[in-house]
PDB file of C-alpha atoms and ligand atoms in Angstrom:
ATOM      1  CA  MET M   1       0.169  10.822  34.495  1.00 55.00           C
ATOM      2  CA  SER M   2      -2.029  10.250  31.125  1.00 61.00           C
ATOM      3  CA  SER M   3      -2.852   7.100  29.830  1.00 92.00           C
ATOM      4  CA  ALA M   4      -2.351   6.351  26.138  1.00 98.00           C
ATOM      5  CA  THR M   5      -5.216   5.107  23.545  1.00 98.00           C
ATOM      6  CA  LEU M   6      -3.853   2.287  22.236  1.00 98.00           C
ATOM      7  CA  ILE M   7      -3.932   2.244  18.257  1.00 98.00           C
ATOM      8  CA  ASP M   8      -5.700  -0.917  17.124  1.00 98.00           C
ATOM      9  CA  GLY M   9      -3.480  -2.410  14.339  1.00 98.00           C
ATOM     10  CA  LYS M  10      -5.774  -5.746  14.295  1.00 98.00           C
ATOM     11  CA  ALA M  11      -8.536  -3.801  13.243  1.00 98.00           C
ATOM     12  CA  VAL M  12      -7.079  -1.185  10.691  1.00 98.00           C
ATOM     13  CA  ALA M  13      -5.061  -4.143   9.084  1.00 98.00           C
ATOM     14  CA  SER M  14      -8.463  -6.031   8.954  1.00 98.00           C
ATOM     15  CA  ARG M  15     -10.105  -3.497   6.966  1.00 98.00           C
ATOM     16  CA  VAL M  16      -7.058  -3.043   4.682  1.00 98.00           C
ATOM     17  CA  ARG M  17      -7.354  -6.509   3.900  1.00 98.00           C
ATOM     18  CA  GLU M  18     -11.170  -6.531   3.225  1.00 98.00           C
ATOM     19  CA  ASP M  19     -10.766  -3.356   0.861  1.00 98.00           C
ATOM     20  CA  VAL M  20      -8.194  -4.886  -0.939  1.00 98.00           C
ATOM     21  CA  ALA M  21     -10.290  -8.188  -1.320  1.00 98.00           C
ATOM     22  CA  ARG M  22     -13.165  -6.110  -2.911  1.00 98.00           C
ATOM     23  CA  GLU M  23     -10.804  -4.182  -5.357  1.00 98.00           C
ATOM     24  CA  VAL M  24      -9.172  -7.774  -6.164  1.00 98.00           C
ATOM     25  CA  ALA M  25     -12.725  -8.903  -6.783  1.00 98.00           C
ATOM     26  CA  ALA M  26     -13.452  -6.411  -9.359  1.00 97.00           C
ATOM     27  CA  LEU M  27      -9.996  -6.872 -11.592  1.00 98.00           C
ATOM     28  CA  PRO M  28     -10.381  -8.474 -14.797  1.00 96.00           C
ATOM     29  CA  ALA M  29      -7.740 -11.032 -13.632  1.00 97.00           C
ATOM     30  CA  PRO M  30      -6.498 -11.729 -10.257  1.00 98.00           C
ATOM     31  CA  PRO M  31      -2.772 -10.499  -8.841  1.00 98.00           C
ATOM     32  CA  GLY M  32      -0.396 -13.282  -8.587  1.00 98.00           C
ATOM     33  CA  LEU M  33       2.077 -12.671  -5.622  1.00 98.00           C
ATOM     34  CA  ALA M  34       5.364 -14.897  -5.912  1.00 98.00           C
ATOM     35  CA  THR M  35       7.130 -15.684  -2.509  1.00 98.00           C
ATOM     36  CA  ILE M  36      10.625 -17.141  -2.311  1.00 98.00           C
ATOM     37  CA  LEU M  37      11.765 -18.444   0.661  1.00 98.00           C
ATOM     38  CA  ILE M  38      15.445 -19.647   1.074  1.00 98.00           C
ATOM     39  CA  GLY M  39      16.283 -22.221   3.685  1.00 98.00           C
ATOM     40  CA  ASP M  40      14.261 -23.021   6.790  1.00 96.00           C
ATOM     41  CA  ASP M  41      14.761 -20.306   9.230  1.00 96.00           C
ATOM     42  CA  PRO M  42      11.509 -20.798  11.488  1.00 95.00           C
ATOM     43  CA  ALA M  43      10.411 -17.258  11.753  1.00 93.00           C
ATOM     44  CA  SER M  44      10.806 -16.408   7.833  1.00 96.00           C
ATOM     45  CA  SER M  45       8.715 -19.738   7.382  1.00 97.00           C
ATOM     46  CA  VAL M  46       5.950 -18.499   9.746  1.00 96.00           C
ATOM     47  CA  TYR M  47       6.108 -14.849   7.982  1.00 96.00           C
ATOM     48  CA  VAL M  48       6.061 -16.607   4.592  1.00 98.00           C
ATOM     49  CA  ARG M  49       2.878 -18.868   5.361  1.00 98.00           C
ATOM     50  CA  ASN M  50       1.096 -16.337   6.608  1.00 97.00           C
ATOM     51  CA  LYS M  51       1.590 -14.027   3.683  1.00 98.00           C
ATOM     52  CA  ARG M  52       0.758 -16.627   1.475  1.00 98.00           C
ATOM     53  CA  LYS M  53      -2.644 -17.065   3.613  1.00 98.00           C
ATOM     54  CA  GLN M  54      -3.605 -13.544   3.395  1.00 98.00           C
ATOM     55  CA  CYS M  55      -2.754 -13.327  -0.333  1.00 98.00           C
ATOM     56  CA  VAL M  56      -5.344 -16.338  -0.934  1.00 98.00           C
ATOM     57  CA  LYS M  57      -7.993 -14.891   1.082  1.00 98.00           C
ATOM     58  CA  ALA M  58      -7.693 -11.691  -0.366  1.00 98.00           C
ATOM     59  CA  GLY M  59      -8.293 -13.618  -3.754  1.00 98.00           C
ATOM     60  CA  MET M  60      -4.931 -13.458  -5.055  1.00 98.00           C
ATOM     61  CA  ARG M  61      -2.937 -16.035  -6.640  1.00 98.00           C
ATOM     62  CA  ASP M  62      -0.337 -17.525  -4.536  1.00 98.00           C
ATOM     63  CA  ILE M  63       2.956 -18.676  -6.096  1.00 98.00           C
ATOM     64  CA  HIS M  64       5.513 -20.100  -3.787  1.00 98.00           C
ATOM     65  CA  ARG M  65       9.241 -21.056  -4.223  1.00 98.00           C
ATOM     66  CA  HIS M  66      10.919 -23.069  -1.621  1.00 98.00           C
ATOM     67  CA  LEU M  67      14.925 -22.977  -2.348  1.00 98.00           C
ATOM     68  CA  SER M  68      17.093 -24.947  -0.527  1.00 98.00           C
ATOM     69  CA  ALA M  69      19.519 -22.844   1.936  1.00 98.00           C
ATOM     70  CA  ASP M  70      22.500 -23.944  -0.025  1.00 98.00           C
ATOM     71  CA  ILE M  71      21.187 -22.829  -3.381  1.00 98.00           C
ATOM     72  CA  THR M  72      24.397 -20.669  -5.296  1.00 98.00           C
ATOM     73  CA  GLN M  73      23.599 -16.844  -6.089  1.00 98.00           C
ATOM     74  CA  ALA M  74      23.156 -17.612  -9.807  1.00 98.00           C
ATOM     75  CA  ALA M  75      20.383 -20.197  -9.247  1.00 98.00           C
ATOM     76  CA  VAL M  76      18.388 -17.472  -7.195  1.00 98.00           C
ATOM     77  CA  ALA M  77      18.858 -15.100  -9.926  1.00 98.00           C
ATOM     78  CA  ALA M  78      17.539 -17.535 -12.654  1.00 98.00           C
ATOM     79  CA  GLU M  79      14.284 -18.070 -10.350  1.00 98.00           C
ATOM     80  CA  ILE M  80      13.889 -14.525  -9.929  1.00 98.00           C
ATOM     81  CA  ASP M  81      14.089 -13.886 -13.809  1.00 98.00           C
ATOM     82  CA  ARG M  82      11.854 -16.744 -14.379  1.00 98.00           C
ATOM     83  CA  LEU M  83       9.130 -15.555 -11.926  1.00 98.00           C
ATOM     84  CA  ALA M  84       9.378 -12.143 -13.104  1.00 98.00           C
ATOM     85  CA  ALA M  85       8.809 -13.052 -16.655  1.00 98.00           C
ATOM     86  CA  ASP M  86       5.615 -15.078 -15.704  1.00 97.00           C
ATOM     87  CA  PRO M  87       2.707 -12.808 -16.944  1.00 96.00           C
ATOM     88  CA  ARG M  88       0.618 -14.238 -13.795  1.00 97.00           C
ATOM     89  CA  VAL M  89       3.135 -13.117 -11.398  1.00 98.00           C
ATOM     90  CA  THR M  90       2.524  -9.254 -10.649  1.00 98.00           C
ATOM     91  CA  GLY M  91       4.444  -8.954  -7.327  1.00 98.00           C
ATOM     92  CA  VAL M  92       7.610 -10.941  -6.351  1.00 98.00           C
ATOM     93  CA  LEU M  93       8.670 -10.923  -3.008  1.00 98.00           C
ATOM     94  CA  LEU M  94      12.017 -12.253  -1.526  1.00 98.00           C
ATOM     95  CA  GLN M  95      12.013 -13.115   2.003  1.00 98.00           C
ATOM     96  CA  LEU M  96      14.917 -11.804   4.089  1.00 97.00           C
ATOM     97  CA  PRO M  97      17.208 -12.347   6.026  1.00 97.00           C
ATOM     98  CA  LEU M  98      18.869 -14.422   3.149  1.00 98.00           C
ATOM     99  CA  PRO M  99      21.622 -17.313   4.448  1.00 98.00           C
ATOM    100  CA  PRO M 100      25.001 -15.351   4.498  1.00 97.00           C
ATOM    101  CA  HIS M 101      26.564 -16.929   1.613  1.00 98.00           C
ATOM    102  CA  LEU M 102      24.042 -14.745  -0.891  1.00 98.00           C
ATOM    103  CA  ASN M 103      24.163 -11.219  -1.846  1.00 98.00           C
ATOM    104  CA  ALA M 104      20.773 -10.053  -0.837  1.00 98.00           C
ATOM    105  CA  ALA M 105      21.227  -6.329  -2.461  1.00 98.00           C
ATOM    106  CA  GLU M 106      22.099  -7.930  -5.886  1.00 98.00           C
ATOM    107  CA  LEU M 107      19.051 -10.233  -5.626  1.00 98.00           C
ATOM    108  CA  ILE M 108      16.573  -7.865  -4.737  1.00 98.00           C
ATOM    109  CA  ASP M 109      17.876  -5.428  -7.479  1.00 98.00           C
ATOM    110  CA  ARG M 110      16.728  -8.272 -10.020  1.00 98.00           C
ATOM    111  CA  ILE M 111      13.171  -7.972  -8.895  1.00 98.00           C
ATOM    112  CA  PRO M 112      11.735  -5.410 -11.546  1.00 98.00           C
ATOM    113  CA  PRO M 113      10.913  -2.139  -9.749  1.00 98.00           C
ATOM    114  CA  ASP M 114       7.203  -2.181 -10.765  1.00 98.00           C
ATOM    115  CA  LYS M 115       6.980  -5.953  -9.573  1.00 98.00           C
ATOM    116  CA  ASP M 116       8.703  -5.067  -6.372  1.00 98.00           C
ATOM    117  CA  VAL M 117       5.970  -5.357  -3.616  1.00 98.00           C
ATOM    118  CA  ASP M 118       8.415  -5.205  -0.665  1.00 98.00           C
ATOM    119  CA  GLY M 119       9.358  -1.703  -2.163  1.00 98.00           C
ATOM    120  CA  LEU M 120      13.212  -2.287  -1.657  1.00 98.00           C
ATOM    121  CA  THR M 121      15.022  -2.145  -5.114  1.00 98.00           C
ATOM    122  CA  GLU M 122      17.223   0.789  -5.732  1.00 98.00           C
ATOM    123  CA  THR M 123      14.828   1.994  -7.945  1.00 98.00           C
ATOM    124  CA  ASN M 124      11.775   2.283  -5.482  1.00 98.00           C
ATOM    125  CA  ALA M 125      14.185   3.448  -2.610  1.00 98.00           C
ATOM    126  CA  GLY M 126      15.070   6.323  -5.157  1.00 98.00           C
ATOM    127  CA  ARG M 127      11.800   6.962  -6.209  1.00 98.00           C
ATOM    128  CA  LEU M 128      10.762   7.544  -2.492  1.00 98.00           C
ATOM    129  CA  ALA M 129      13.872   9.393  -1.750  1.00 98.00           C
ATOM    130  CA  LEU M 130      12.667  11.709  -5.009  1.00 98.00           C
ATOM    131  CA  GLY M 131       9.284  11.874  -3.746  1.00 96.00           C
ATOM    132  CA  ARG M 132       8.032  10.216  -6.999  1.00 97.00           C
ATOM    133  CA  PRO M 133       5.279   7.256  -7.021  1.00 97.00           C
ATOM    134  CA  GLY M 134       6.478   3.981  -6.491  1.00 98.00           C
ATOM    135  CA  LEU M 135       5.805   0.957  -4.093  1.00 98.00           C
ATOM    136  CA  ARG M 136       7.028   1.870  -0.559  1.00 98.00           C
ATOM    137  CA  PRO M 137       8.322  -0.668   1.976  1.00 98.00           C
ATOM    138  CA  CYS M 138       5.394  -2.172   3.756  1.00 98.00           C
ATOM    139  CA  THR M 139       6.312  -1.781   7.489  1.00 98.00           C
ATOM    140  CA  PRO M 140       6.695   1.957   7.096  1.00 98.00           C
ATOM    141  CA  ALA M 141       3.377   2.258   4.894  1.00 98.00           C
ATOM    142  CA  GLY M 142       1.486   0.307   7.616  1.00 98.00           C
ATOM    143  CA  VAL M 143       2.984   3.070  10.323  1.00 99.00           C
ATOM    144  CA  LEU M 144       2.008   5.875   7.934  1.00 98.00           C
ATOM    145  CA  ARG M 145      -1.672   4.316   7.670  1.00 98.00           C
ATOM    146  CA  LEU M 146      -1.987   3.992  11.457  1.00 98.00           C
ATOM    147  CA  LEU M 147      -0.998   7.482  11.742  1.00 98.00           C
ATOM    148  CA  ASP M 148      -3.514   8.258   9.371  1.00 98.00           C
ATOM    149  CA  GLU M 149      -6.426   6.508  10.768  1.00 98.00           C
ATOM    150  CA  ILE M 150      -5.872   8.380  13.941  1.00 98.00           C
ATOM    151  CA  GLY M 151      -5.560  11.612  12.564  1.00 98.00           C
ATOM    152  CA  ALA M 152      -2.175  12.653  13.147  1.00 98.00           C
ATOM    153  CA  ASP M 153      -1.045  15.934  12.287  1.00 97.00           C
ATOM    154  CA  LEU M 154       2.219  15.424  11.013  1.00 98.00           C
ATOM    155  CA  SER M 155       3.008  18.673   9.153  1.00 98.00           C
ATOM    156  CA  GLY M 156       5.316  20.647  11.215  1.00 98.00           C
ATOM    157  CA  ALA M 157       5.651  17.967  13.816  1.00 98.00           C
ATOM    158  CA  HIS M 158       8.863  16.680  15.455  1.00 98.00           C
ATOM    159  CA  ALA M 159       9.104  12.822  14.338  1.00 99.00           C
ATOM    160  CA  VAL M 160      11.867  11.098  15.767  1.00 99.00           C
ATOM    161  CA  VAL M 161      12.671   7.741  13.975  1.00 99.00           C
ATOM    162  CA  VAL M 162      15.145   5.466  16.331  1.00 99.00           C
ATOM    163  CA  GLY M 163      16.666   2.927  13.456  1.00 98.00           C
ATOM    164  CA  ARG M 164      18.068   3.599  10.344  1.00 98.00           C
ATOM    165  CA  SER M 165      17.576   0.327   8.380  1.00 98.00           C
ATOM    166  CA  ASP M 166      16.750   0.090   4.802  1.00 97.00           C
ATOM    167  CA  LEU M 167      13.838  -1.905   5.651  1.00 97.00           C
ATOM    168  CA  VAL M 168      12.043   0.477   8.187  1.00 98.00           C
ATOM    169  CA  GLY M 169      13.915   3.351   9.490  1.00 98.00           C
ATOM    170  CA  LYS M 170      15.255   5.232   6.368  1.00 98.00           C
ATOM    171  CA  PRO M 171      11.950   4.905   4.361  1.00 98.00           C
ATOM    172  CA  MET M 172      10.103   5.523   7.517  1.00 98.00           C
ATOM    173  CA  ALA M 173      11.907   9.184   7.846  1.00 98.00           C
ATOM    174  CA  GLN M 174      11.521   9.866   3.964  1.00 98.00           C
ATOM    175  CA  LEU M 175       7.625   9.039   4.386  1.00 98.00           C
ATOM    176  CA  LEU M 176       7.351  11.343   7.480  1.00 98.00           C
ATOM    177  CA  LEU M 177       9.235  14.073   5.297  1.00 98.00           C
ATOM    178  CA  GLN M 178       7.050  13.612   2.594  1.00 98.00           C
ATOM    179  CA  ARG M 179       4.233  14.523   5.059  1.00 98.00           C
ATOM    180  CA  HIS M 180       6.096  17.642   6.033  1.00 98.00           C
ATOM    181  CA  ALA M 181       7.334  16.586   9.375  1.00 98.00           C
ATOM    182  CA  THR M 182      10.702  17.641  11.065  1.00 98.00           C
ATOM    183  CA  VAL M 183      12.326  14.518  11.333  1.00 99.00           C
ATOM    184  CA  THR M 184      15.386  13.528  13.236  1.00 99.00           C
ATOM    185  CA  MET M 185      16.733   9.980  12.702  1.00 98.00           C
ATOM    186  CA  CYS M 186      18.588   8.159  15.861  1.00 99.00           C
ATOM    187  CA  HIS M 187      20.815   4.956  15.817  1.00 98.00           C
ATOM    188  CA  SER M 188      23.299   2.910  17.700  1.00 98.00           C
ATOM    189  CA  ARG M 189      25.883   6.010  17.908  1.00 98.00           C
ATOM    190  CA  THR M 190      23.266   8.844  18.934  1.00 98.00           C
ATOM    191  CA  HIS M 191      24.521  10.484  22.168  1.00 98.00           C
ATOM    192  CA  ASP M 192      21.970  10.441  24.763  1.00 98.00           C
ATOM    193  CA  LEU M 193      18.923   9.082  22.858  1.00 98.00           C
ATOM    194  CA  ALA M 194      16.696   9.758  25.704  1.00 98.00           C
ATOM    195  CA  ALA M 195      17.232  13.404  25.458  1.00 98.00           C
ATOM    196  CA  VAL M 196      16.359  13.366  21.581  1.00 99.00           C
ATOM    197  CA  THR M 197      13.438  11.214  21.908  1.00 99.00           C
ATOM    198  CA  ARG M 198      11.943  13.340  24.544  1.00 98.00           C
ATOM    199  CA  GLN M 199      11.523  16.030  22.045  1.00 98.00           C
ATOM    200  CA  ALA M 200       9.412  14.105  19.771  1.00 99.00           C
ATOM    201  CA  ASP M 201       5.741  14.665  18.992  1.00 98.00           C
ATOM    202  CA  LEU M 202       5.774  11.399  17.122  1.00 99.00           C
ATOM    203  CA  LEU M 203       8.306   8.412  18.214  1.00 99.00           C
ATOM    204  CA  VAL M 204       8.837   5.905  15.690  1.00 99.00           C
ATOM    205  CA  VAL M 205      11.215   2.784  17.341  1.00 99.00           C
ATOM    206  CA  ALA M 206      12.569   0.362  14.903  1.00 98.00           C
ATOM    207  CA  ALA M 207      15.742  -0.781  16.730  1.00 98.00           C
ATOM    208  CA  GLY M 208      15.354  -4.171  17.454  1.00 98.00           C
ATOM    209  CA  VAL M 209      16.293  -3.725  21.209  1.00 98.00           C
ATOM    210  CA  PRO M 210      13.572  -4.944  23.640  1.00 98.00           C
ATOM    211  CA  ARG M 211      12.360  -2.050  25.833  1.00 98.00           C
ATOM    212  CA  LEU M 212      14.922   0.440  24.663  1.00 98.00           C
ATOM    213  CA  ILE M 213      12.517   3.205  25.282  1.00 98.00           C
ATOM    214  CA  GLY M 214      11.508   3.879  28.793  1.00 98.00           C
ATOM    215  CA  ALA M 215       8.669   6.093  29.874  1.00 98.00           C
ATOM    216  CA  ASP M 216      11.116   8.863  30.871  1.00 98.00           C
ATOM    217  CA  ALA M 217      12.387   8.861  27.141  1.00 98.00           C
ATOM    218  CA  VAL M 218       8.885   9.871  25.839  1.00 98.00           C
ATOM    219  CA  LYS M 219       7.278  13.425  26.052  1.00 98.00           C
ATOM    220  CA  LEU M 220       3.949  13.773  27.670  1.00 98.00           C
ATOM    221  CA  GLY M 221       1.069  13.261  25.196  1.00 98.00           C
ATOM    222  CA  ALA M 222       3.406  12.206  22.245  1.00 98.00           C
ATOM    223  CA  THR M 223       2.141   9.645  19.693  1.00 98.00           C
ATOM    224  CA  VAL M 224       4.261   6.511  19.987  1.00 98.00           C
ATOM    225  CA  ILE M 225       5.018   3.778  17.381  1.00 99.00           C
ATOM    226  CA  ASP M 226       6.580   0.319  18.205  1.00 98.00           C
ATOM    227  CA  VAL M 227       7.623  -1.486  15.397  1.00 98.00           C
ATOM    228  CA  GLY M 228       9.995  -4.130  17.728  1.00 98.00           C
ATOM    229  CA  ILE M 229       8.691  -7.244  18.117  1.00 96.00           C
ATOM    230  CA  HIS M 230      10.661 -10.188  20.679  1.00 96.00           C
ATOM    231  CA  HIS M 231       9.953 -12.954  21.954  1.00 93.00           C
ATOM    232  CA  THR M 232      10.596 -13.175  25.568  1.00 93.00           C
ATOM    233  CA  SER M 233       9.730 -15.697  28.639  1.00 92.00           C
ATOM    234  CA  ASN M 234       7.027 -13.290  29.500  1.00 89.00           C
ATOM    235  CA  GLY M 235       5.388 -13.529  25.902  1.00 93.00           C
ATOM    236  CA  LEU M 236       5.879 -10.702  23.180  1.00 95.00           C
ATOM    237  CA  CYS M 237       7.393  -7.365  23.831  1.00 97.00           C
ATOM    238  CA  GLY M 238       8.403  -4.284  21.655  1.00 98.00           C
ATOM    239  CA  ASP M 239      11.038  -2.062  21.448  1.00 98.00           C
ATOM    240  CA  VAL M 240       9.238   0.600  24.005  1.00 98.00           C
ATOM    241  CA  ASP M 241       8.448  -0.430  27.548  1.00 98.00           C
ATOM    242  CA  ALA M 242       5.008  -0.898  28.432  1.00 96.00           C
ATOM    243  CA  LYS M 243       4.978   1.932  31.088  1.00 97.00           C
ATOM    244  CA  ALA M 244       5.120   4.397  28.418  1.00 98.00           C
ATOM    245  CA  GLN M 245       1.455   4.122  28.058  1.00 98.00           C
ATOM    246  CA  ASP M 246       1.308   6.140  30.874  1.00 98.00           C
ATOM    247  CA  VAL M 247       3.083   8.964  29.403  1.00 98.00           C
ATOM    248  CA  ALA M 248       1.973   9.053  25.754  1.00 98.00           C
ATOM    249  CA  GLY M 249      -1.087  10.366  24.339  1.00 98.00           C
ATOM    250  CA  TRP M 250      -1.177   7.398  21.520  1.00 98.00           C
ATOM    251  CA  ILE M 251       0.633   4.338  21.454  1.00 98.00           C
ATOM    252  CA  THR M 252       0.916   1.001  19.348  1.00 98.00           C
ATOM    253  CA  PRO M 253       0.543  -2.166  21.692  1.00 98.00           C
ATOM    254  CA  VAL M 254       2.877  -5.212  20.796  1.00 97.00           C
ATOM    255  CA  PRO M 255       1.339  -7.342  19.726  1.00 96.00           C
ATOM    256  CA  GLY M 256      -1.402  -6.007  17.721  1.00 97.00           C
ATOM    257  CA  GLY M 257       0.006  -2.646  16.611  1.00 98.00           C
ATOM    258  CA  VAL M 258       2.180  -2.371  13.870  1.00 98.00           C
ATOM    259  CA  GLY M 259       2.700  -6.342  13.236  1.00 96.00           C
ATOM    260  CA  PRO M 260      -0.693  -6.831  11.225  1.00 97.00           C
ATOM    261  CA  MET M 261      -0.113  -3.737   9.104  1.00 98.00           C
ATOM    262  CA  THR M 262       3.060  -5.171   7.227  1.00 98.00           C
ATOM    263  CA  ILE M 263       0.939  -7.687   5.346  1.00 97.00           C
ATOM    264  CA  ALA M 264      -1.984  -5.565   4.845  1.00 98.00           C
ATOM    265  CA  MET M 265       0.414  -3.257   3.372  1.00 98.00           C
ATOM    266  CA  LEU M 266       1.955  -5.981   1.148  1.00 98.00           C
ATOM    267  CA  LEU M 267      -1.591  -7.020  -0.216  1.00 98.00           C
ATOM    268  CA  ARG M 268      -2.063  -3.307  -1.029  1.00 98.00           C
ATOM    269  CA  ASN M 269       1.304  -2.960  -2.772  1.00 98.00           C
ATOM    270  CA  THR M 270       0.405  -6.397  -4.770  1.00 98.00           C
ATOM    271  CA  LEU M 271      -2.787  -4.628  -6.036  1.00 98.00           C
ATOM    272  CA  THR M 272      -1.342  -1.475  -6.558  1.00 98.00           C
ATOM    273  CA  ALA M 273       1.382  -3.345  -8.874  1.00 98.00           C
ATOM    274  CA  THR M 274      -1.229  -5.119 -10.462  1.00 98.00           C
ATOM    275  CA  ARG M 275      -3.215  -2.351 -11.596  1.00 97.00           C
ATOM    276  CA  ASN M 276      -0.094  -0.292 -12.624  1.00 96.00           C
ATOM    277  CA  ALA M 277       0.246  -2.954 -15.093  1.00 95.00           C
ATOM    278  CA  LEU M 278      -2.869  -3.253 -16.641  1.00 92.00           C
TER     279      LEU M 278
HETATM  280  P1  LIG W   1      18.029  -3.605  11.932  1.00 59.55           P
HETATM  281  O1  LIG W   1      18.144  -3.836  10.851  1.00 59.55           O
HETATM  282  O2  LIG W   1      18.605  -4.489  12.801  1.00 59.55           O
HETATM  283  O3  LIG W   1      18.134  -2.132  12.259  1.00 59.55           O
HETATM  284  C1  LIG W   1      18.151  -1.558  13.721  1.00 59.55           C
HETATM  285  C2  LIG W   1      18.405  -0.252  13.773  1.00 59.55           C
HETATM  286  O4  LIG W   1      18.323   0.011  15.104  1.00 59.55           O
HETATM  287  C3  LIG W   1      19.922  -0.048  13.358  1.00 59.55           C
HETATM  288  O5  LIG W   1      19.967   1.204  12.401  1.00 59.55           O
HETATM  289  C4  LIG W   1      20.822   0.286  14.405  1.00 59.55           C
HETATM  290  O6  LIG W   1      21.551   1.462  14.697  1.00 59.55           O
HETATM  291  C5  LIG W   1      19.668   0.983  15.517  1.00 59.55           C
HETATM  292  N1  LIG W   1      19.835   0.645  16.751  1.00 59.55           N
HETATM  293  C6  LIG W   1      20.096  -0.718  17.255  1.00 59.55           C
HETATM  294  N2  LIG W   1      20.560  -0.567  18.591  1.00 59.55           N
HETATM  295  C7  LIG W   1      20.279   0.762  19.051  1.00 59.55           C
HETATM  296  C8  LIG W   1      20.113   1.579  20.270  1.00 59.55           C
HETATM  297  N3  LIG W   1      20.834   0.917  21.365  1.00 59.55           N
HETATM  298  N4  LIG W   1      20.142   2.861  20.281  1.00 59.55           N
HETATM  299  C9  LIG W   1      19.422   3.109  19.069  1.00 59.55           C
HETATM  300  N5  LIG W   1      19.448   2.885  17.931  1.00 59.55           N
HETATM  301  C10 LIG W   1      19.749   1.334  17.670  1.00 59.55           C
HETATM  302  O7  LIG W   1      16.153  -3.744  12.607  1.00 59.55           O
HETATM  303  P2  LIG W   1      15.033  -3.625  11.287  1.00 59.55           P
HETATM  304  O8  LIG W   1      14.784  -4.388  10.577  1.00 59.55           O
HETATM  305  O9  LIG W   1      14.976  -2.145  11.166  1.00 59.55           O
HETATM  306  O10 LIG W   1      14.135  -3.856  12.516  1.00 59.55           O
HETATM  307  C11 LIG W   1      13.775  -3.291  13.692  1.00 59.55           C
HETATM  308  C12 LIG W   1      12.724  -4.158  14.840  1.00 59.55           C
HETATM  309  O11 LIG W   1      11.326  -3.844  13.937  1.00 59.55           O
HETATM  310  C13 LIG W   1      13.083  -5.366  15.137  1.00 59.55           C
HETATM  311  O12 LIG W   1      12.515  -5.759  16.261  1.00 59.55           O
HETATM  312  C14 LIG W   1      12.132  -6.052  14.005  1.00 59.55           C
HETATM  313  O13 LIG W   1      11.990  -7.656  14.364  1.00 59.55           O
HETATM  314  C15 LIG W   1      10.996  -5.458  14.099  1.00 59.55           C
HETATM  315  N6  LIG W   1      10.311  -5.292  12.711  1.00 59.55           N
HETATM  316  C16 LIG W   1       8.949  -5.646  12.827  1.00 59.55           C
HETATM  317  C17 LIG W   1       8.205  -5.718  11.592  1.00 59.55           C
HETATM  318  C18 LIG W   1       6.876  -5.874  11.662  1.00 59.55           C
HETATM  319  O14 LIG W   1       5.848  -5.907  10.994  1.00 59.55           O
HETATM  320  N7  LIG W   1       6.241  -5.348  13.020  1.00 59.55           N
HETATM  321  C19 LIG W   1       8.583  -5.392  10.197  1.00 59.55           C
HETATM  322  C20 LIG W   1      10.177  -5.241  10.116  1.00 59.55           C
HETATM  323  C21 LIG W   1      10.877  -5.462  11.508  1.00 59.55           C
HETATM  324  P3  LIG W   1      22.933   1.249  13.286  1.00 59.55           P
HETATM  325  O15 LIG W   1      22.721   1.481  12.203  1.00 59.55           O
HETATM  326  O16 LIG W   1      23.768   2.286  14.063  1.00 59.55           O
HETATM  327  O17 LIG W   1      23.257  -0.529  13.696  1.00 59.55           O
END
């Protein structure tokens, strides 16, 4: 039995935020991050509040629109267009999920790709798939940054990604492929998930199922990245069981692993979008 080294996402995120703040201070005009929150979902409200807070701390302009839960598709589209046309706005973020009567894909694609700081438009997804420069989704970009921090050797490594969402799993697999990993993707229809994950040198889990991956599903010495985050009666937990720490070589804790990286990479993307517009 080994005992894994924890990957300190809090510390890395804090360094990313400091670097961004320093680089923002050297710009001729501050970046402007526009956040759009629709409705009053408590989790989304907390996420947006944190994004706005960190944006101000990094020296960026905070531009916020809180729209009512029963707003029409056309009215949201018009608001996105207004923000996108505002020269002070260098990044636009539409907080997901949206109320079910709205067509999220259509609204996301209204964001000009060069202001799409969440990296979720068709154009940025296409740029990623083709290996061209573009804004990358924040959570997988944050995972890659953590892997670089620990000096993970991705070239030729067998990376298994559990989850195939547009937000995390798919872009994660693309980013790892670009770094020359041999990538296997798993999802809810995968037969004998543990048999596949046990082959992973690098295991990234973004399934949204508490403790889906047990210690027996992890190869000895593997690097394990747990994207999941769940509130339970015993506090927060991830998609990976804590006992996996006895088997893994490196592992992200929950909380304090991937979570803090998402906002840090959002700030980094907003800075990149601002620079690209200069
Ligand atoms: P999602 O859209 O619900 O996607 C979940 C994916 O996991 C789907 O592809 C699904 O497969 C797969 N899956 C579900 N159950 C499975 C099972 N039993 N075995 C194998 N695969 C399974 O979720 P998401 O947006 O990618 O987020 C995943 C998790 O990460 C959630 O816990 C979320 O809260 C967390 N998250 C954290 C951050 C952060 O900043 N730390 C950011 C984003 C998300 P199918 O496609 O077949 O349905």
